[in-house]
mmCIF file of C-alpha atoms in Angstrom:
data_model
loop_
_atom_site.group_PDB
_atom_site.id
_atom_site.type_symbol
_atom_site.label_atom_id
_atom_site.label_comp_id
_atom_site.label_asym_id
_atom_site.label_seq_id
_atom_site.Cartn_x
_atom_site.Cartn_y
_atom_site.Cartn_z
ATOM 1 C CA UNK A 1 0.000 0.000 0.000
ATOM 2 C CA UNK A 2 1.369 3.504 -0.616
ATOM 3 C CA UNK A 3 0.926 6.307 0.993
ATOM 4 C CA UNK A 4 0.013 9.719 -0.847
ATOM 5 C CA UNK A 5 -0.329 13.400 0.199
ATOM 6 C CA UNK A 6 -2.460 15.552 -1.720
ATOM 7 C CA UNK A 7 -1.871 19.264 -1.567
ATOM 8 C CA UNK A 8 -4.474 21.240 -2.749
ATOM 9 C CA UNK A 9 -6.971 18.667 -1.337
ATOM 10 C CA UNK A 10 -10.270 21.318 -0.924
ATOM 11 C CA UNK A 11 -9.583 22.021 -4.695
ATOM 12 C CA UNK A 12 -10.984 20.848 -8.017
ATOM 13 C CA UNK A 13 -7.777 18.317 -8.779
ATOM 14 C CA UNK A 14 -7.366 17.643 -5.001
ATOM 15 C CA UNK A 15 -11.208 16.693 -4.874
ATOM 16 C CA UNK A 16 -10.838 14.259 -7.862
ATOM 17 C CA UNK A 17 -7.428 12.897 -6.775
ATOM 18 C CA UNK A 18 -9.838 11.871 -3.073
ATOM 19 C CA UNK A 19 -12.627 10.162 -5.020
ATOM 20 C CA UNK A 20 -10.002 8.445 -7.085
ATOM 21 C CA UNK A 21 -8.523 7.428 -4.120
ATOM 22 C CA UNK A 22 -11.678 6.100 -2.547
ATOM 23 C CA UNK A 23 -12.358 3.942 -4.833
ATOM 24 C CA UNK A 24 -8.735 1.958 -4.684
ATOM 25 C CA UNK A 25 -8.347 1.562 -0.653
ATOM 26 C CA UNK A 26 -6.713 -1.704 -1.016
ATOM 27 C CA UNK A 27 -3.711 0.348 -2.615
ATOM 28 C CA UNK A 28 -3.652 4.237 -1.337
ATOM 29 C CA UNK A 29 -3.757 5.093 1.936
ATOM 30 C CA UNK A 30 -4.244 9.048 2.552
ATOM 31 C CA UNK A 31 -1.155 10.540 4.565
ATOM 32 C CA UNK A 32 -1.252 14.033 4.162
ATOM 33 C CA UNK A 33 -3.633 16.789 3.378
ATOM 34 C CA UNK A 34 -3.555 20.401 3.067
ATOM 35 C CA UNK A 35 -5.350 23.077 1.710
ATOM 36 C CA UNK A 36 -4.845 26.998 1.102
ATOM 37 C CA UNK A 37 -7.479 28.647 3.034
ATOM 38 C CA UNK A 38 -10.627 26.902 3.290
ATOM 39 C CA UNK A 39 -10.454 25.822 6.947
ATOM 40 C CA UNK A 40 -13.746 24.053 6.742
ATOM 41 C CA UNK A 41 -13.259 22.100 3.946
ATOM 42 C CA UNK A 42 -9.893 20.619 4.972
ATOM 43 C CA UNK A 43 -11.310 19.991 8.556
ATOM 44 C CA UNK A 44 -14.395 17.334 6.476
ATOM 45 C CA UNK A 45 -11.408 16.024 4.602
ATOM 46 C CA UNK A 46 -8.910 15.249 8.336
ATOM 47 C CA UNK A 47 -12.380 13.680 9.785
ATOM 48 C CA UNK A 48 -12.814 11.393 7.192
ATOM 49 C CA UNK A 49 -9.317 10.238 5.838
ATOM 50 C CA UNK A 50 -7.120 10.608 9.337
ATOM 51 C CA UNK A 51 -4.193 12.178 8.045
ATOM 52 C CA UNK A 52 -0.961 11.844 9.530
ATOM 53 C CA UNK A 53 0.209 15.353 8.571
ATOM 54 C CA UNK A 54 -2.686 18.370 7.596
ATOM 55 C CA UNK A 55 -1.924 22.044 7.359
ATOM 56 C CA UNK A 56 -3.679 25.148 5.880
ATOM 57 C CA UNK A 57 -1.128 26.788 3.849
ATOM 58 C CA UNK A 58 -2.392 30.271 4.699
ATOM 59 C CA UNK A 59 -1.285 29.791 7.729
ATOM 60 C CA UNK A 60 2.115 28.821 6.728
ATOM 61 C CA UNK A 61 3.438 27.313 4.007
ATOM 62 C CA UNK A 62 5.570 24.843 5.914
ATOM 63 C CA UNK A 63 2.955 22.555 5.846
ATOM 64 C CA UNK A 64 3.583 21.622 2.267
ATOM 65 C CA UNK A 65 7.039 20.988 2.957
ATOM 66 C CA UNK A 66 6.485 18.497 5.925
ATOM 67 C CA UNK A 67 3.367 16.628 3.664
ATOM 68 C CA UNK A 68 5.619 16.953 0.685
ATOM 69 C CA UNK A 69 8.621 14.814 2.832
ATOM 70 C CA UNK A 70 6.897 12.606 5.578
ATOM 71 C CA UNK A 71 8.327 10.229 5.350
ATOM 72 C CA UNK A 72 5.505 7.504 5.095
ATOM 73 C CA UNK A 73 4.546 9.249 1.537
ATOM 74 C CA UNK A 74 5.516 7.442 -1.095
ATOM 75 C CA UNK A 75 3.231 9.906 -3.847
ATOM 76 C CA UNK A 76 2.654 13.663 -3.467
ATOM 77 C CA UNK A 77 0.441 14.842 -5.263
ATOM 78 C CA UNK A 78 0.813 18.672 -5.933
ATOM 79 C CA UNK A 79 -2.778 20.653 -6.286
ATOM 80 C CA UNK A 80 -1.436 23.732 -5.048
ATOM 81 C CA UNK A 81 -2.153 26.670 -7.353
ATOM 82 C CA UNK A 82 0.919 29.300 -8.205
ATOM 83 C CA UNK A 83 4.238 29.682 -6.912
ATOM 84 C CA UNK A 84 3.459 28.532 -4.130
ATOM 85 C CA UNK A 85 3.339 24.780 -5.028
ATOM 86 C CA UNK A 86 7.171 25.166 -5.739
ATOM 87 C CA UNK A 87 8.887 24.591 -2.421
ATOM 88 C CA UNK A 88 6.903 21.348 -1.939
ATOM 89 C CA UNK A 89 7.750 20.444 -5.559
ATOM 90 C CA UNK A 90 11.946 20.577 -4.669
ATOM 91 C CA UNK A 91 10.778 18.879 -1.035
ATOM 92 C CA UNK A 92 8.869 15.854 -2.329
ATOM 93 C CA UNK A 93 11.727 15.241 -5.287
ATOM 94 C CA UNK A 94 14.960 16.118 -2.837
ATOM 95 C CA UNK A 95 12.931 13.159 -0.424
ATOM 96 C CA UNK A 96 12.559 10.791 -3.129
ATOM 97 C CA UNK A 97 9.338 10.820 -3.605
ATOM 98 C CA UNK A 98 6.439 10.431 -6.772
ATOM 99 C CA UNK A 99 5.792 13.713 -7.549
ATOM 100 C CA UNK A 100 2.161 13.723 -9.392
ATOM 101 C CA UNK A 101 2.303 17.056 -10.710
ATOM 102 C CA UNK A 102 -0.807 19.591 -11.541
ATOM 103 C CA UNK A 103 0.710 22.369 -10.034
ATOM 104 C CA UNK A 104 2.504 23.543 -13.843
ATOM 105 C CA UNK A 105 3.995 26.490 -12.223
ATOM 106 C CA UNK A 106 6.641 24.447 -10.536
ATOM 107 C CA UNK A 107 8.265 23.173 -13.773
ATOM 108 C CA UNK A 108 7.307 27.194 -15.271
ATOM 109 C CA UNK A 109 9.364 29.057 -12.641
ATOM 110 C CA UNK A 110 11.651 26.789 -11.543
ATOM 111 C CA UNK A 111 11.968 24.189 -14.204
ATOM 112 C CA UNK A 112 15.703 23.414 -13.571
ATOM 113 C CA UNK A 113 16.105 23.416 -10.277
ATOM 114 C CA UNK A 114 12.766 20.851 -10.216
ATOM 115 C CA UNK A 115 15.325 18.600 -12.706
ATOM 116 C CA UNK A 116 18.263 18.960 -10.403
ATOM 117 C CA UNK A 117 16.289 17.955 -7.231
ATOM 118 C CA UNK A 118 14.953 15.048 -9.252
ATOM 119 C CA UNK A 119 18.513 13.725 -9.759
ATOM 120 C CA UNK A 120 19.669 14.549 -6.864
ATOM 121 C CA UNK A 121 17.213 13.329 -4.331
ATOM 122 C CA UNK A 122 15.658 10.565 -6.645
ATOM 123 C CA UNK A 123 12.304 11.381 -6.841
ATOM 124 C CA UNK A 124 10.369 11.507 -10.390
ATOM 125 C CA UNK A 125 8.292 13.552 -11.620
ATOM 126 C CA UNK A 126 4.597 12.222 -13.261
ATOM 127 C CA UNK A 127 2.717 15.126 -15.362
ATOM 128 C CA UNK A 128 -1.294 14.948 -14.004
ATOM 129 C CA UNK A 129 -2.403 17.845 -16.370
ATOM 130 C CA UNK A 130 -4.526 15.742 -18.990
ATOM 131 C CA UNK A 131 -2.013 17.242 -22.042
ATOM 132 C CA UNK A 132 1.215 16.002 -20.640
ATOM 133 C CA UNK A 133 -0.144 12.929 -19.285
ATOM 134 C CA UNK A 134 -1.550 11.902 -22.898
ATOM 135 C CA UNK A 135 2.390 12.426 -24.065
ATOM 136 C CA UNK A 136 3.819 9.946 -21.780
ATOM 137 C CA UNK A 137 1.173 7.517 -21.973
ATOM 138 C CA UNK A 138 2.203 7.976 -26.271
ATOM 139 C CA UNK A 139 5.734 7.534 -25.480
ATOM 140 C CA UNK A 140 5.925 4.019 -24.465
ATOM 141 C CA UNK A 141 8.866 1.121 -24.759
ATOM 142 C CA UNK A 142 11.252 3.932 -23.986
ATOM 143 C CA UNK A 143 10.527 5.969 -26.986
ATOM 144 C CA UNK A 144 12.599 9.362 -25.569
ATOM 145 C CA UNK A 145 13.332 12.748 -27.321
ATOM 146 C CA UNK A 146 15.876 11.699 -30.355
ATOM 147 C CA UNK A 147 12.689 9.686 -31.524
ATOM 148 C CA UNK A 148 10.096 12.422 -31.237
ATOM 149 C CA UNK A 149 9.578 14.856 -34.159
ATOM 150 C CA UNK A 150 7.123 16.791 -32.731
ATOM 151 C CA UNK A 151 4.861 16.987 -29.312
ATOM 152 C CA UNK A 152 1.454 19.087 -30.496
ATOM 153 C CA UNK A 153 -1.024 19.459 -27.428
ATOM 154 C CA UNK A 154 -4.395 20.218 -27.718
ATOM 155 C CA UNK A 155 -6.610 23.534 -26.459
ATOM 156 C CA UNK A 156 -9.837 23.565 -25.890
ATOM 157 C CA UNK A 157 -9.882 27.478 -27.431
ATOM 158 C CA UNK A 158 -11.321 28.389 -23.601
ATOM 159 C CA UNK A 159 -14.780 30.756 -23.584
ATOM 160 C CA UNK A 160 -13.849 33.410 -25.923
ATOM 161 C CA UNK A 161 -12.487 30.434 -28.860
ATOM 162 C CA UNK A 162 -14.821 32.392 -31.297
ATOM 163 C CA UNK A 163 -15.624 35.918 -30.147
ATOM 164 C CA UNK A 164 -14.201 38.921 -31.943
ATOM 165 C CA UNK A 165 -11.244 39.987 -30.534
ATOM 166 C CA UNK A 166 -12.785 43.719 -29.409
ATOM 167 C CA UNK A 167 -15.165 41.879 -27.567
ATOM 168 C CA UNK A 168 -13.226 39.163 -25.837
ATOM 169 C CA UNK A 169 -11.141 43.007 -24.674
ATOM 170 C CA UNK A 170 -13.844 43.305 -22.451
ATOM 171 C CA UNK A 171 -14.882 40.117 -20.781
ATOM 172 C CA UNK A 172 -16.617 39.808 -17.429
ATOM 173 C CA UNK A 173 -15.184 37.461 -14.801
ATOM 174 C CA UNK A 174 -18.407 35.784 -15.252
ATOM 175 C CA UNK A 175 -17.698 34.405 -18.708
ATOM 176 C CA UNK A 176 -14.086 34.012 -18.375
ATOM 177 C CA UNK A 177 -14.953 31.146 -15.683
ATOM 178 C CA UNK A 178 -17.508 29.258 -17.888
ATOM 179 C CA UNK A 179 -15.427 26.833 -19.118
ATOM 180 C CA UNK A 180 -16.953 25.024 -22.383
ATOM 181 C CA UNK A 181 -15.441 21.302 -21.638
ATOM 182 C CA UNK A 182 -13.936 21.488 -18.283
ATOM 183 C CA UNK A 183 -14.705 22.402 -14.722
ATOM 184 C CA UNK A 184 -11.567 23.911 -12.975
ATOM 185 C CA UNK A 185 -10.523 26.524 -10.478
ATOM 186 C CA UNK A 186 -10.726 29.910 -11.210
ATOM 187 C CA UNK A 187 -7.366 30.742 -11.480
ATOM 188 C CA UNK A 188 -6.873 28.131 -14.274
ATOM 189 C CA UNK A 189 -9.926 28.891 -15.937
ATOM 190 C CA UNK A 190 -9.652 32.120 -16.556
ATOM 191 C CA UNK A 191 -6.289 30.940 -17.182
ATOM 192 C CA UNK A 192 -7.913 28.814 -20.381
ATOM 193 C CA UNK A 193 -9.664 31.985 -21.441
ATOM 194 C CA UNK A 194 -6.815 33.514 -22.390
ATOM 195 C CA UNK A 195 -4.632 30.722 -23.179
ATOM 196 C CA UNK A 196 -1.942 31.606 -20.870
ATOM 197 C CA UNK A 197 -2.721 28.155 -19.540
ATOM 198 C CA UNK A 198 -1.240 26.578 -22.367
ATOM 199 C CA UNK A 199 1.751 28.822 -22.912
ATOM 200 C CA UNK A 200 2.653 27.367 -19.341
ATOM 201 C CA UNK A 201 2.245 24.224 -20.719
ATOM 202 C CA UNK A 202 4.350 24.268 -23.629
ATOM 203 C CA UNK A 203 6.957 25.159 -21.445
ATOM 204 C CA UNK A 204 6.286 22.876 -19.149
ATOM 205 C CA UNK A 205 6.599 20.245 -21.968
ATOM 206 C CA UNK A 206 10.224 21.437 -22.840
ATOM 207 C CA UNK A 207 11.202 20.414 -19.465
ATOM 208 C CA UNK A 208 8.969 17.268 -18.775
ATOM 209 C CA UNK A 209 10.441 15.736 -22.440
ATOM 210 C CA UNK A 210 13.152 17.386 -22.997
ATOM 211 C CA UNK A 211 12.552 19.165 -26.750
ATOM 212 C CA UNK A 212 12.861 22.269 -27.838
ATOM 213 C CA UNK A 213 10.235 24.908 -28.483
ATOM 214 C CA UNK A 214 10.687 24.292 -32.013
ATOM 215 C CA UNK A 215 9.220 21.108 -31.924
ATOM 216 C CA UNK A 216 6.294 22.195 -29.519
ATOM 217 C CA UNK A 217 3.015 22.671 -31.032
ATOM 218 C CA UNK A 218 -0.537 23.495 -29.701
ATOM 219 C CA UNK A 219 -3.932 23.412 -31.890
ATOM 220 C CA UNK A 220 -7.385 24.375 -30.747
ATOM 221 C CA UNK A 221 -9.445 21.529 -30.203
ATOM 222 C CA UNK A 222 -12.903 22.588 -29.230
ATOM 223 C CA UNK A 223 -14.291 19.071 -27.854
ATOM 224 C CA UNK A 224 -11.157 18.405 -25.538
ATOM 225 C CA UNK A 225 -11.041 14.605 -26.472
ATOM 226 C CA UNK A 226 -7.732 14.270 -27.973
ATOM 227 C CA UNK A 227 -5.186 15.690 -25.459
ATOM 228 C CA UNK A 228 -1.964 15.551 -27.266
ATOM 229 C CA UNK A 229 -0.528 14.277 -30.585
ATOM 230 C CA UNK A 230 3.283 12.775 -30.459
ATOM 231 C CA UNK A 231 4.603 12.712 -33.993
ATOM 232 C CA UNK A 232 7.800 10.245 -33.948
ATOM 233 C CA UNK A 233 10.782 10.707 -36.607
ATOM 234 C CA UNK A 234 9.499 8.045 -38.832
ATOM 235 C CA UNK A 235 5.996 10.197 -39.577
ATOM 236 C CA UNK A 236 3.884 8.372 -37.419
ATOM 237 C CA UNK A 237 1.540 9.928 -35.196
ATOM 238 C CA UNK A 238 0.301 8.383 -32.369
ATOM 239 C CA UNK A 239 -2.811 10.001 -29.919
ATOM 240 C CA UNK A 240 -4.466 9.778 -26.490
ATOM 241 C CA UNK A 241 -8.033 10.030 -26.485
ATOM 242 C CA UNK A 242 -10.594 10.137 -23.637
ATOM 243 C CA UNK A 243 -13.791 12.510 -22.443
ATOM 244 C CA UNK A 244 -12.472 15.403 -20.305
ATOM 245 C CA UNK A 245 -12.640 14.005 -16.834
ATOM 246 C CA UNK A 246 -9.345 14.552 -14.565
ATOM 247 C CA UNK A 247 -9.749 11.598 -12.876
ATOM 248 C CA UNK A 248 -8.051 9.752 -15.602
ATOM 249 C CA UNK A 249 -4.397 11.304 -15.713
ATOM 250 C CA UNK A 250 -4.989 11.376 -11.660
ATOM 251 C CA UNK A 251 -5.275 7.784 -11.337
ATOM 252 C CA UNK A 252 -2.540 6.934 -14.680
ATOM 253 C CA UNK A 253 -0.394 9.575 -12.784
ATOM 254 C CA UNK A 254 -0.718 7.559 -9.308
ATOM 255 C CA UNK A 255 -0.042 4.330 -10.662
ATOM 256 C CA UNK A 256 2.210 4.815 -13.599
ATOM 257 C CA UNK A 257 3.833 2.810 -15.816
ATOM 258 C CA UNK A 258 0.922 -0.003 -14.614
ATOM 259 C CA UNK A 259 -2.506 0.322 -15.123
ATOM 260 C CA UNK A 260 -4.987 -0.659 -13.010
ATOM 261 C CA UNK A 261 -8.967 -1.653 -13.168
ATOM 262 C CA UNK A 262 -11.193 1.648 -12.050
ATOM 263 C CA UNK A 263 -14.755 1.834 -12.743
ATOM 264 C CA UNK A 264 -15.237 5.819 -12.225
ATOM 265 C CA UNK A 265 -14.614 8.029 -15.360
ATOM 266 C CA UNK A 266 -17.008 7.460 -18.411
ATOM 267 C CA UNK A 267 -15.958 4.671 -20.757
ATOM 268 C CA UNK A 268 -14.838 6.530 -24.007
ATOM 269 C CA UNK A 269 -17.389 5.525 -27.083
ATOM 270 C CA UNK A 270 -16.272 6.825 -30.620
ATOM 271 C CA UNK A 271 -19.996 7.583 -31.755
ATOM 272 C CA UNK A 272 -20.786 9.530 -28.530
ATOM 273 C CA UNK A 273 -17.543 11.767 -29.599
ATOM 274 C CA UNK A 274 -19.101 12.799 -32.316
ATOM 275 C CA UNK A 275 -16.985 14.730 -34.738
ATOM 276 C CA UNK A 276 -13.868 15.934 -33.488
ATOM 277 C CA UNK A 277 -12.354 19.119 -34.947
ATOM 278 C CA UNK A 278 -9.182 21.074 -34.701
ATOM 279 C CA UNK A 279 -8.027 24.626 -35.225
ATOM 280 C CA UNK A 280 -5.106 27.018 -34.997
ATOM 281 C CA UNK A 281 -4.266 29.305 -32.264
ATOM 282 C CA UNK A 282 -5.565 32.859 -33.382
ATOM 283 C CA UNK A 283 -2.301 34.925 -32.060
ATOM 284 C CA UNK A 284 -3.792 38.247 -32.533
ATOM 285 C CA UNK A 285 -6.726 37.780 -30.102
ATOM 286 C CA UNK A 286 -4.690 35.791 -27.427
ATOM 287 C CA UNK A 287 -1.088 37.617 -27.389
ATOM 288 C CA UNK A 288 -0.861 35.940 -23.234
ATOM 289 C CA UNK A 289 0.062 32.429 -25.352
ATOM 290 C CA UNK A 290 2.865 33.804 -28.029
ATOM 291 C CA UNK A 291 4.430 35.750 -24.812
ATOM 292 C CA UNK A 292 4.515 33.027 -22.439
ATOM 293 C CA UNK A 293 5.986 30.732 -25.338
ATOM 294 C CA UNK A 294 8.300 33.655 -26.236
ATOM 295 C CA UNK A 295 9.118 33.456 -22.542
ATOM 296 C CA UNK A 296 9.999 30.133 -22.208
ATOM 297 C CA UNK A 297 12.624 30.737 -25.279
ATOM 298 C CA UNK A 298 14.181 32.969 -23.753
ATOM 299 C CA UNK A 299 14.707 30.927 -20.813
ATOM 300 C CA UNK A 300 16.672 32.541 -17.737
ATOM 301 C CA UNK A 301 14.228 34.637 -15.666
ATOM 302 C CA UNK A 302 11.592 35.214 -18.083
ATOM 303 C CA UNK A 303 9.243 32.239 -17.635
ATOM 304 C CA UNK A 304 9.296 32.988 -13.896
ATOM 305 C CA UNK A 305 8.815 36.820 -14.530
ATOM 306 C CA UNK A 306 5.804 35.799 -16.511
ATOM 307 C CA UNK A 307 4.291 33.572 -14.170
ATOM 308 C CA UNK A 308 4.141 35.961 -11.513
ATOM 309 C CA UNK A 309 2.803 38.742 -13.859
ATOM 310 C CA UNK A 310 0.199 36.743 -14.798
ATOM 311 C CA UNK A 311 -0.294 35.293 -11.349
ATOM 312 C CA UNK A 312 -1.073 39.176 -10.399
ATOM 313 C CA UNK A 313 -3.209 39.898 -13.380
ATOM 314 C CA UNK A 314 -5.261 37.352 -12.774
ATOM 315 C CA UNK A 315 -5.862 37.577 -9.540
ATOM 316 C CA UNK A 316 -7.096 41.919 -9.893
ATOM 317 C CA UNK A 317 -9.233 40.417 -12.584
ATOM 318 C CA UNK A 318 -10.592 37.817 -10.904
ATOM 319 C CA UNK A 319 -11.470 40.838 -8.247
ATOM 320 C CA UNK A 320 -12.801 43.524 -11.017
ATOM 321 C CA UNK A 321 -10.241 45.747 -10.147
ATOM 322 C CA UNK A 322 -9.013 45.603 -14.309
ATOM 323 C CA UNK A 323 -10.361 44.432 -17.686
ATOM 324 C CA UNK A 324 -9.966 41.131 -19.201
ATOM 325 C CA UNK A 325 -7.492 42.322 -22.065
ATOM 326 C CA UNK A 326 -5.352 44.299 -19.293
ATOM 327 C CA UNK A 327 -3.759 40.460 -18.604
ATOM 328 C CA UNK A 328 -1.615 40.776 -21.132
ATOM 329 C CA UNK A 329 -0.999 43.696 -21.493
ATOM 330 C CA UNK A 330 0.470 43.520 -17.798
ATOM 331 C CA UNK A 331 2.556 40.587 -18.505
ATOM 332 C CA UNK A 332 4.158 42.398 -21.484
ATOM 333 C CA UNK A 333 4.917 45.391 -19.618
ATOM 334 C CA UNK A 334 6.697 43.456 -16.846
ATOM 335 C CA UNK A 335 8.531 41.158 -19.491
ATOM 336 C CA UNK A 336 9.856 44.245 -21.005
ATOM 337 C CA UNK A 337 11.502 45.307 -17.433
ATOM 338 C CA UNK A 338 12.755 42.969 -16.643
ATOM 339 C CA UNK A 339 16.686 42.853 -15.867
ATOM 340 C CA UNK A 340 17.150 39.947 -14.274
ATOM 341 C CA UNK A 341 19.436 36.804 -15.039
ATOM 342 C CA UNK A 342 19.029 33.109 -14.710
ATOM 343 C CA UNK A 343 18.216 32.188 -11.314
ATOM 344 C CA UNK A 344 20.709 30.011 -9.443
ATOM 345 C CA UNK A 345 18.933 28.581 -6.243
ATOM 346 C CA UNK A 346 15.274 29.141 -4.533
ATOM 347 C CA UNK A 347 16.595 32.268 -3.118
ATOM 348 C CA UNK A 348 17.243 34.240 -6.281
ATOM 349 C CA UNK A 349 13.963 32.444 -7.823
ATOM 350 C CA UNK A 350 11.975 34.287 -4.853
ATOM 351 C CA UNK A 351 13.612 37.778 -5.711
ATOM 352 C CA UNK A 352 12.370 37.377 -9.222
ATOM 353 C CA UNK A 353 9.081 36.268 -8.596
ATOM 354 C CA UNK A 354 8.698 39.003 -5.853
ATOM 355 C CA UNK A 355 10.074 42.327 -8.172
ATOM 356 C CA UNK A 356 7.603 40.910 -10.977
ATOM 357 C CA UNK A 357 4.626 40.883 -8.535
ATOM 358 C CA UNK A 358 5.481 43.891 -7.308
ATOM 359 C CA UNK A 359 5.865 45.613 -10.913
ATOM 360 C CA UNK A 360 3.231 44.855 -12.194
ATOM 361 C CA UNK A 361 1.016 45.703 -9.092
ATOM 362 C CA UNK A 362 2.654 48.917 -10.293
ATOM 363 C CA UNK A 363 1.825 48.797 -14.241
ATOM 364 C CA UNK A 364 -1.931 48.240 -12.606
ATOM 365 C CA UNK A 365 -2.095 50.956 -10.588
#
């Protein structure tokens, strides 16, 4: 039996990583819990699982650390939304553990010193968002980088997928958190709605596969049933399909490379599909995806710089303090400032992530 933590356990991924749990007692037992700041909801969660280790993060983000490394965890699995889920990231890998990861940012900001505590503490990493788990389930037998041509993930095309761009400019909160396919927080949704969400994943891609951003692709895929194509050097293309439920890369992510029998998610069915479509990114009406990829490029401070930008953005949006189409233009302002270097350690990641909040809280004001 193996023990698991789940940080983030009040939200949407933590939720569906506890009923996937439920269901496979004879082979998970819960260990450790925590949750940002909704008291009430972690204290159901202690009363019914028993953790050995709980902690509201709110309170102090310690808690992650000591969940991330108890030592009778074998998986943690990172929910945590933001920079924040970083620390627990490094902690879980430097312990050894199964990292199942939703919590992109980590790999975003801090994408090499997340490899270097893999290697050095012997933990691995397992990718829970659905896009990054349908790549690894395609590369199979071994099948690494030199045989990859190309990795192209798929986008849903989020709310505003075929609005005019003057009109997607001025978006309410409202719409920017109806999803069309999936049911998410609402930093990742509105996330979706202005594909931001996916420039983190590309770059989370580069450092989950190893390839370059020239052979990272996304295409708009309205019905969210293919997650990811993985073209291999010989022209073959191979695909994971499946209805949009994140129980399934939760439970391939806890028990990876075996497979086990789970009678939760919906059974895919071909007819009930229906046609699938796909369809390119339109640039000019969602400029937070070319400069988060542009970001990630460029490599050094800039993916952190822009995931603390948008971080803030998001956030004053999310409280009507600024207008849908002032995201990006926030994170392009602070991109532009920015004089920093590559980071070295956690320290010097902090003291980027900190000046970029901080600027553009400034740009906003």
């Amino acid at each position: 039996m193996q023990g698991v933590a789940v940080l983030g356990c009040t939200g949407s991924i933590g939720q569906s990583t506890l009923r996937t749990l439920a269901r496979h007692p004879d082979r998970f037992r819960v260990v450790g819990l925590t949750a940002g700041r909704n008291a009430e909801a972690l204290a159901h969660a202690v009363a019914k699982w028993h953790p050995a280790v709980s902690g509201l993060a709110e309170s102090g983000t310690q808690c992650l650390v000591d969940a991330a490394s108890h030592p009778d965890v074998d998986i943690v699995v990172n929910a945590v939304v933001g920079f924040a889920g970083l620390e627990a990231t490094l902690a879980g890998l430097a312990a050894g553990k199964r990292v199942a990861l939703a919590n992109k940012e980590s790999l975003v900001a801090g994408g090499r010193l997340v490899l270097d505590a893999a290697r050095a503490g012997g933990g691995s990493l397992v990718p829970i968002d659905s896009e990054h788990s349908a790549v690894l389930q395609c590369l199979q037998h071994g099948q690494g980088a030199s045989q990859v041509a190309r990795i192209t993930l798929t986008a849903s095309g989020g709310p505003f997928r075929t609005w005019p761009s003057d009109r997607v400019e001025h978006a309410t909160v409202a719409e920017a958190l109806s999803h069309p396919t999936w049911r998410m927080g609402k930093k990742i949704s509105v996330d979706s709605a202005t594909l931001a969400n996916k420039a983190l994943e590309i770059i989370e891609a580069h450092f989950l596969f190893g390839l370059g951003y020239d052979r990272l692709d996304v295409v708009v895929h309205p019905q969210s049933v293919v997650h990811a194509f993985v073209e291999f050097v010989d022209g073959n293309v191979v695909s994971q399909l499946g209805f949009p439920d994140m129980e399934l890369p939760i439970l391939y992510a806890l028990t990876h490379p075996d497979r086990i029998l789970d009678a939760g998610p919906q059974r895919f069915d071909p007819v009930a599909a229906g046609t699938l479509t796909f369809e390119p990114v339109r640039h000019d009406t969602f400029p937070a995806f070319a400069l988060g990829v542009t970001a990630g490029k460029c490599g050094g401070a800039a993916p952190t710089v822009f995931n603390a930008a948008n971080e803030v953005a998001v956030e004053r949006f999310l409280a009507g303090a600024i207008r849908f189409g002032d995201i990006p233009r926030s994170i392009e302002a602070v991109l532009a400032d920015s004089p920093h270097g590559p980071p070295t350690d956690l320290a010097a990641l902090r003291q980027v992530d900190q000046w970029a909040r901080i600027r553009c809280e400034e740009f906003l004001r």
